[in-house]
Amino acid sequence: EVQLVESGGGLVMPGGSLRLSCAASGFALSNYYMNWVRQAPGKGLEWVSSISSSNSYIYYADSVKGRFTISRDNAKNSLYLQMNSLRVEDTAVYHCARALIVGTTLAYFDYWGQGALVTVSS
Amino acid sequence: DIQMTQSPSSLSASVGDRVTITCRASQGISYNLAWYQQKPGKVPKLLITATSTLQSGVPSRFSGSGFGTDFTLTISSLQSEDVATYYCQKYDSVPLTFGGGTKVEIK
């Protein structure tokens, strides 16, 4: 059974940093694009970042580019998101999600973790 | 970047009604569209890929159609368990963009 379990969320002051982790089980992380998708309280879904299976391709939403860094450790079956210079508007539940590809193109998300709540507030 | 606009943002319908949700892309995305269902307090569930391909286990009352810029998700006979927010998502290229969501409730 595929499982994705996030950890590392919490309350942080504006300008602070936080590192999220996602532990994957039930499949080999090394075979998939992995992603972070966030959802602000009561709001819709927003794609944040993606990393290809071999780390060759990394993408970020403009809203987090230069502040967030996605990484993975295939040996540990884990995905990470280092979040720096956090802003109030980064407050959200951050979901780890596995993506499938169409041809060679990053496509859609077939498994999601329950998410980690990140609250940025003074 | 391509924007995805869903309408309506919410709707209320009776059990057994036919429900249609629209998703419009600001530029053409061919068939590269997925739909998700998010029930209250749950994570999103992938319903449809490539505009119209139902994922395994999704009831046949759900269907998708469209091409290019205009897409629809149809529930042919609304059931109480379909209460959820539905999102479209384009995947022709990065950034992967979701629509704003359509909340479906029972009247």
PDB file of N, CA and C in Angstrom, chain B residues 42-91:
ATOM      1  N   LYS B  42     -10.544  15.464   3.756  1.00  0.00           N
ATOM      2  CA  LYS B  42      -9.762  14.412   3.092  1.00  0.00           C
ATOM      3  C   LYS B  42      -8.781  15.000   2.093  1.00  0.00           C
ATOM      4  N   VAL B  43      -7.866  14.163   1.623  1.00  0.00           N
ATOM      5  CA  VAL B  43      -6.931  14.600   0.595  1.00  0.00           C
ATOM      6  C   VAL B  43      -7.597  14.449  -0.777  1.00  0.00           C
ATOM      7  N   PRO B  44      -7.112  15.183  -1.763  1.00  0.00           N
ATOM      8  CA  PRO B  44      -7.672  15.050  -3.111  1.00  0.00           C
ATOM      9  C   PRO B  44      -7.512  13.631  -3.659  1.00  0.00           C
ATOM     10  N   LYS B  45      -8.494  13.240  -4.430  1.00  0.00           N
ATOM     11  CA  LYS B  45      -8.488  11.936  -5.083  1.00  0.00           C
ATOM     12  C   LYS B  45      -8.529  12.153  -6.591  1.00  0.00           C
ATOM     13  N   LEU B  46      -7.624  11.500  -7.302  1.00  0.00           N
ATOM     14  CA  LEU B  46      -7.575  11.620  -8.756  1.00  0.00           C
ATOM     15  C   LEU B  46      -8.765  10.896  -9.376  1.00  0.00           C
ATOM     16  N   LEU B  47      -9.566  11.630 -10.147  1.00  0.00           N
ATOM     17  CA  LEU B  47     -10.776  11.058 -10.762  1.00  0.00           C
ATOM     18  C   LEU B  47     -10.582  10.723 -12.234  1.00  0.00           C
ATOM     19  N   ILE B  48     -10.074  11.711 -12.957  1.00  0.00           N
ATOM     20  CA  ILE B  48     -10.026  11.641 -14.414  1.00  0.00           C
ATOM     21  C   ILE B  48      -8.698  12.206 -14.891  1.00  0.00           C
ATOM     22  N   THR B  49      -8.099  11.553 -15.881  1.00  0.00           N
ATOM     23  CA  THR B  49      -6.892  12.051 -16.547  1.00  0.00           C
ATOM     24  C   THR B  49      -7.148  12.142 -18.048  1.00  0.00           C
ATOM     25  N   ALA B  50      -6.271  12.853 -18.721  1.00  0.00           N
ATOM     26  CA  ALA B  50      -6.373  13.005 -20.176  1.00  0.00           C
ATOM     27  C   ALA B  50      -7.790  13.403 -20.590  1.00  0.00           C
ATOM     28  N   THR B  51      -8.370  14.326 -19.837  1.00  0.00           N
ATOM     29  CA  THR B  51      -9.690  14.893 -20.095  1.00  0.00           C
ATOM     30  C   THR B  51     -10.859  13.950 -19.805  1.00  0.00           C
ATOM     31  N   SER B  52     -10.713  12.663 -20.164  1.00  0.00           N
ATOM     32  CA  SER B  52     -11.894  11.801 -20.107  1.00  0.00           C
ATOM     33  C   SER B  52     -11.636  10.383 -19.620  1.00  0.00           C
ATOM     34  N   THR B  53     -10.426  10.057 -19.198  1.00  0.00           N
ATOM     35  CA  THR B  53     -10.111   8.694 -18.758  1.00  0.00           C
ATOM     36  C   THR B  53     -10.375   8.546 -17.275  1.00  0.00           C
ATOM     37  N   LEU B  54     -11.399   7.751 -16.939  1.00  0.00           N
ATOM     38  CA  LEU B  54     -11.730   7.537 -15.534  1.00  0.00           C
ATOM     39  C   LEU B  54     -10.685   6.651 -14.883  1.00  0.00           C
ATOM     40  N   GLN B  55     -10.285   7.017 -13.680  1.00  0.00           N
ATOM     41  CA  GLN B  55      -9.360   6.194 -12.920  1.00  0.00           C
ATOM     42  C   GLN B  55     -10.110   4.971 -12.382  1.00  0.00           C
ATOM     43  N   SER B  56      -9.335   3.924 -12.109  1.00  0.00           N
ATOM     44  CA  SER B  56      -9.905   2.684 -11.611  1.00  0.00           C
ATOM     45  C   SER B  56     -10.726   2.940 -10.346  1.00  0.00           C
ATOM     46  N   GLY B  57     -11.928   2.387 -10.311  1.00  0.00           N
ATOM     47  CA  GLY B  57     -12.769   2.509  -9.132  1.00  0.00           C
ATOM     48  C   GLY B  57     -13.678   3.721  -9.110  1.00  0.00           C
ATOM     49  N   VAL B  58     -13.497   4.632 -10.055  1.00  0.00           N
ATOM     50  CA  VAL B  58     -14.364   5.821 -10.102  1.00  0.00           C
ATOM     51  C   VAL B  58     -15.689   5.438 -10.747  1.00  0.00           C
ATOM     52  N   PRO B  59     -16.805   5.782 -10.097  1.00  0.00           N
ATOM     53  CA  PRO B  59     -18.115   5.387 -10.642  1.00  0.00           C
ATOM     54  C   PRO B  59     -18.343   5.951 -12.036  1.00  0.00           C
ATOM     55  N   SER B  60     -19.068   5.193 -12.823  1.00  0.00           N
ATOM     56  CA  SER B  60     -19.285   5.565 -14.224  1.00  0.00           C
ATOM     57  C   SER B  60     -20.213   6.767 -14.379  1.00  0.00           C
ATOM     58  N   ARG B  61     -20.823   7.225 -13.294  1.00  0.00           N
ATOM     59  CA  ARG B  61     -21.643   8.448 -13.394  1.00  0.00           C
ATOM     60  C   ARG B  61     -20.772   9.694 -13.608  1.00  0.00           C
ATOM     61  N   PHE B  62     -19.468   9.558 -13.370  1.00  0.00           N
ATOM     62  CA  PHE B  62     -18.545  10.654 -13.634  1.00  0.00           C
ATOM     63  C   PHE B  62     -18.038  10.541 -15.075  1.00  0.00           C
ATOM     64  N   SER B  63     -17.971  11.673 -15.744  1.00  0.00           N
ATOM     65  CA  SER B  63     -17.385  11.685 -17.080  1.00  0.00           C
ATOM     66  C   SER B  63     -16.747  13.039 -17.344  1.00  0.00           C
ATOM     67  N   GLY B  64     -15.795  13.053 -18.251  1.00  0.00           N
ATOM     68  CA  GLY B  64     -15.119  14.287 -18.608  1.00  0.00           C
ATOM     69  C   GLY B  64     -15.072  14.452 -20.114  1.00  0.00           C
ATOM     70  N   SER B  65     -15.040  15.683 -20.542  1.00  0.00           N
ATOM     71  CA  SER B  65     -14.957  15.955 -21.977  1.00  0.00           C
ATOM     72  C   SER B  65     -14.266  17.289 -22.200  1.00  0.00           C
ATOM     73  N   GLY B  66     -13.942  17.537 -23.474  1.00  0.00           N
ATOM     74  CA  GLY B  66     -13.347  18.819 -23.839  1.00  0.00           C
ATOM     75  C   GLY B  66     -12.054  18.667 -24.600  1.00  0.00           C
ATOM     76  N   PHE B  67     -11.501  19.790 -25.009  1.00  0.00           N
ATOM     77  CA  PHE B  67     -10.214  19.824 -25.718  1.00  0.00           C
ATOM     78  C   PHE B  67      -9.780  21.270 -25.839  1.00  0.00           C
ATOM     79  N   GLY B  68      -8.480  21.482 -25.700  1.00  0.00           N
ATOM     80  CA  GLY B  68      -7.939  22.819 -25.959  1.00  0.00           C
ATOM     81  C   GLY B  68      -8.088  23.760 -24.790  1.00  0.00           C
ATOM     82  N   THR B  69      -9.190  24.488 -24.735  1.00  0.00           N
ATOM     83  CA  THR B  69      -9.380  25.465 -23.659  1.00  0.00           C
ATOM     84  C   THR B  69     -10.628  25.212 -22.814  1.00  0.00           C
ATOM     85  N   ASP B  70     -11.543  24.421 -23.291  1.00  0.00           N
ATOM     86  CA  ASP B  70     -12.822  24.235 -22.582  1.00  0.00           C
ATOM     87  C   ASP B  70     -13.074  22.777 -22.234  1.00  0.00           C
ATOM     88  N   PHE B  71     -13.309  22.551 -20.944  1.00  0.00           N
ATOM     89  CA  PHE B  71     -13.452  21.200 -20.423  1.00  0.00           C
ATOM     90  C   PHE B  71     -14.645  21.133 -19.467  1.00  0.00           C
ATOM     91  N   THR B  72     -15.229  19.951 -19.373  1.00  0.00           N
ATOM     92  CA  THR B  72     -16.327  19.772 -18.426  1.00  0.00           C
ATOM     93  C   THR B  72     -16.175  18.462 -17.666  1.00  0.00           C
ATOM     94  N   LEU B  73     -16.605  18.501 -16.416  1.00  0.00           N
ATOM     95  CA  LEU B  73     -16.778  17.311 -15.595  1.00  0.00           C
ATOM     96  C   LEU B  73     -18.272  17.182 -15.366  1.00  0.00           C
ATOM     97  N   THR B  74     -18.816  16.018 -15.668  1.00  0.00           N
ATOM     98  CA  THR B  74     -20.246  15.783 -15.511  1.00  0.00           C
ATOM     99  C   THR B  74     -20.483  14.637 -14.543  1.00  0.00           C
ATOM    100  N   ILE B  75     -21.412  14.855 -13.640  1.00  0.00           N
ATOM    101  CA  ILE B  75     -21.922  13.781 -12.793  1.00  0.00           C
ATOM    102  C   ILE B  75     -23.337  13.526 -13.289  1.00  0.00           C
ATOM    103  N   SER B  76     -23.576  12.355 -13.847  1.00  0.00           N
ATOM    104  CA  SER B  76     -24.837  12.116 -14.548  1.00  0.00           C
ATOM    105  C   SER B  76     -26.031  12.022 -13.592  1.00  0.00           C
ATOM    106  N   SER B  77     -25.784  11.530 -12.397  1.00  0.00           N
ATOM    107  CA  SER B  77     -26.853  11.390 -11.404  1.00  0.00           C
ATOM    108  C   SER B  77     -26.221  11.586 -10.032  1.00  0.00           C
ATOM    109  N   LEU B  78     -26.333  12.784  -9.509  1.00  0.00           N
ATOM    110  CA  LEU B  78     -25.652  13.159  -8.274  1.00  0.00           C
ATOM    111  C   LEU B  78     -26.079  12.268  -7.101  1.00  0.00           C
ATOM    112  N   GLN B  79     -25.090  11.797  -6.373  1.00  0.00           N
ATOM    113  CA  GLN B  79     -25.337  11.003  -5.173  1.00  0.00           C
ATOM    114  C   GLN B  79     -24.832  11.755  -3.942  1.00  0.00           C
ATOM    115  N   SER B  80     -25.318  11.377  -2.780  1.00  0.00           N
ATOM    116  CA  SER B  80     -24.939  12.086  -1.551  1.00  0.00           C
ATOM    117  C   SER B  80     -23.435  11.981  -1.291  1.00  0.00           C
ATOM    118  N   GLU B  81     -22.837  10.866  -1.714  1.00  0.00           N
ATOM    119  CA  GLU B  81     -21.403  10.686  -1.481  1.00  0.00           C
ATOM    120  C   GLU B  81     -20.540  11.521  -2.433  1.00  0.00           C
ATOM    121  N   ASP B  82     -21.172  12.233  -3.348  1.00  0.00           N
ATOM    122  CA  ASP B  82     -20.426  13.078  -4.280  1.00  0.00           C
ATOM    123  C   ASP B  82     -20.211  14.486  -3.729  1.00  0.00           C
ATOM    124  N   VAL B  83     -20.728  14.754  -2.527  1.00  0.00           N
ATOM    125  CA  VAL B  83     -20.493  16.052  -1.902  1.00  0.00           C
ATOM    126  C   VAL B  83     -18.994  16.237  -1.696  1.00  0.00           C
ATOM    127  N   ALA B  84     -18.460  17.254  -2.316  1.00  0.00           N
ATOM    128  CA  ALA B  84     -17.011  17.447  -2.349  1.00  0.00           C
ATOM    129  C   ALA B  84     -16.708  18.732  -3.096  1.00  0.00           C
ATOM    130  N   THR B  85     -15.425  19.093  -3.078  1.00  0.00           N
ATOM    131  CA  THR B  85     -14.943  20.152  -3.955  1.00  0.00           C
ATOM    132  C   THR B  85     -14.153  19.494  -5.078  1.00  0.00           C
ATOM    133  N   TYR B  86     -14.412  19.927  -6.289  1.00  0.00           N
ATOM    134  CA  TYR B  86     -13.778  19.347  -7.467  1.00  0.00           C
ATOM    135  C   TYR B  86     -12.807  20.360  -8.080  1.00  0.00           C
ATOM    136  N   TYR B  87     -11.625  19.867  -8.432  1.00  0.00           N
ATOM    137  CA  TYR B  87     -10.585  20.710  -9.010  1.00  0.00           C
ATOM    138  C   TYR B  87     -10.143  20.149 -10.359  1.00  0.00           C
ATOM    139  N   CYS B  88      -9.941  21.037 -11.304  1.00  0.00           N
ATOM    140  CA  CYS B  88      -9.259  20.638 -12.534  1.00  0.00           C
ATOM    141  C   CYS B  88      -7.782  21.023 -12.402  1.00  0.00           C
ATOM    142  N   GLN B  89      -6.950  20.388 -13.185  1.00  0.00           N
ATOM    143  CA  GLN B  89      -5.509  20.662 -13.164  1.00  0.00           C
ATOM    144  C   GLN B  89      -4.936  20.433 -14.555  1.00  0.00           C
ATOM    145  N   LYS B  90      -4.224  21.403 -15.060  1.00  0.00           N
ATOM    146  CA  LYS B  90      -3.588  21.239 -16.368  1.00  0.00           C
ATOM    147  C   LYS B  90      -2.198  20.646 -16.189  1.00  0.00           C
ATOM    148  N   TYR B  91      -1.758  19.878 -17.192  1.00  0.00           N
ATOM    149  CA  TYR B  91      -0.410  19.316 -17.106  1.00  0.00           C
ATOM    150  C   TYR B  91       0.287  19.300 -18.468  1.00  0.00           C
TER     151      TYR B  91
END
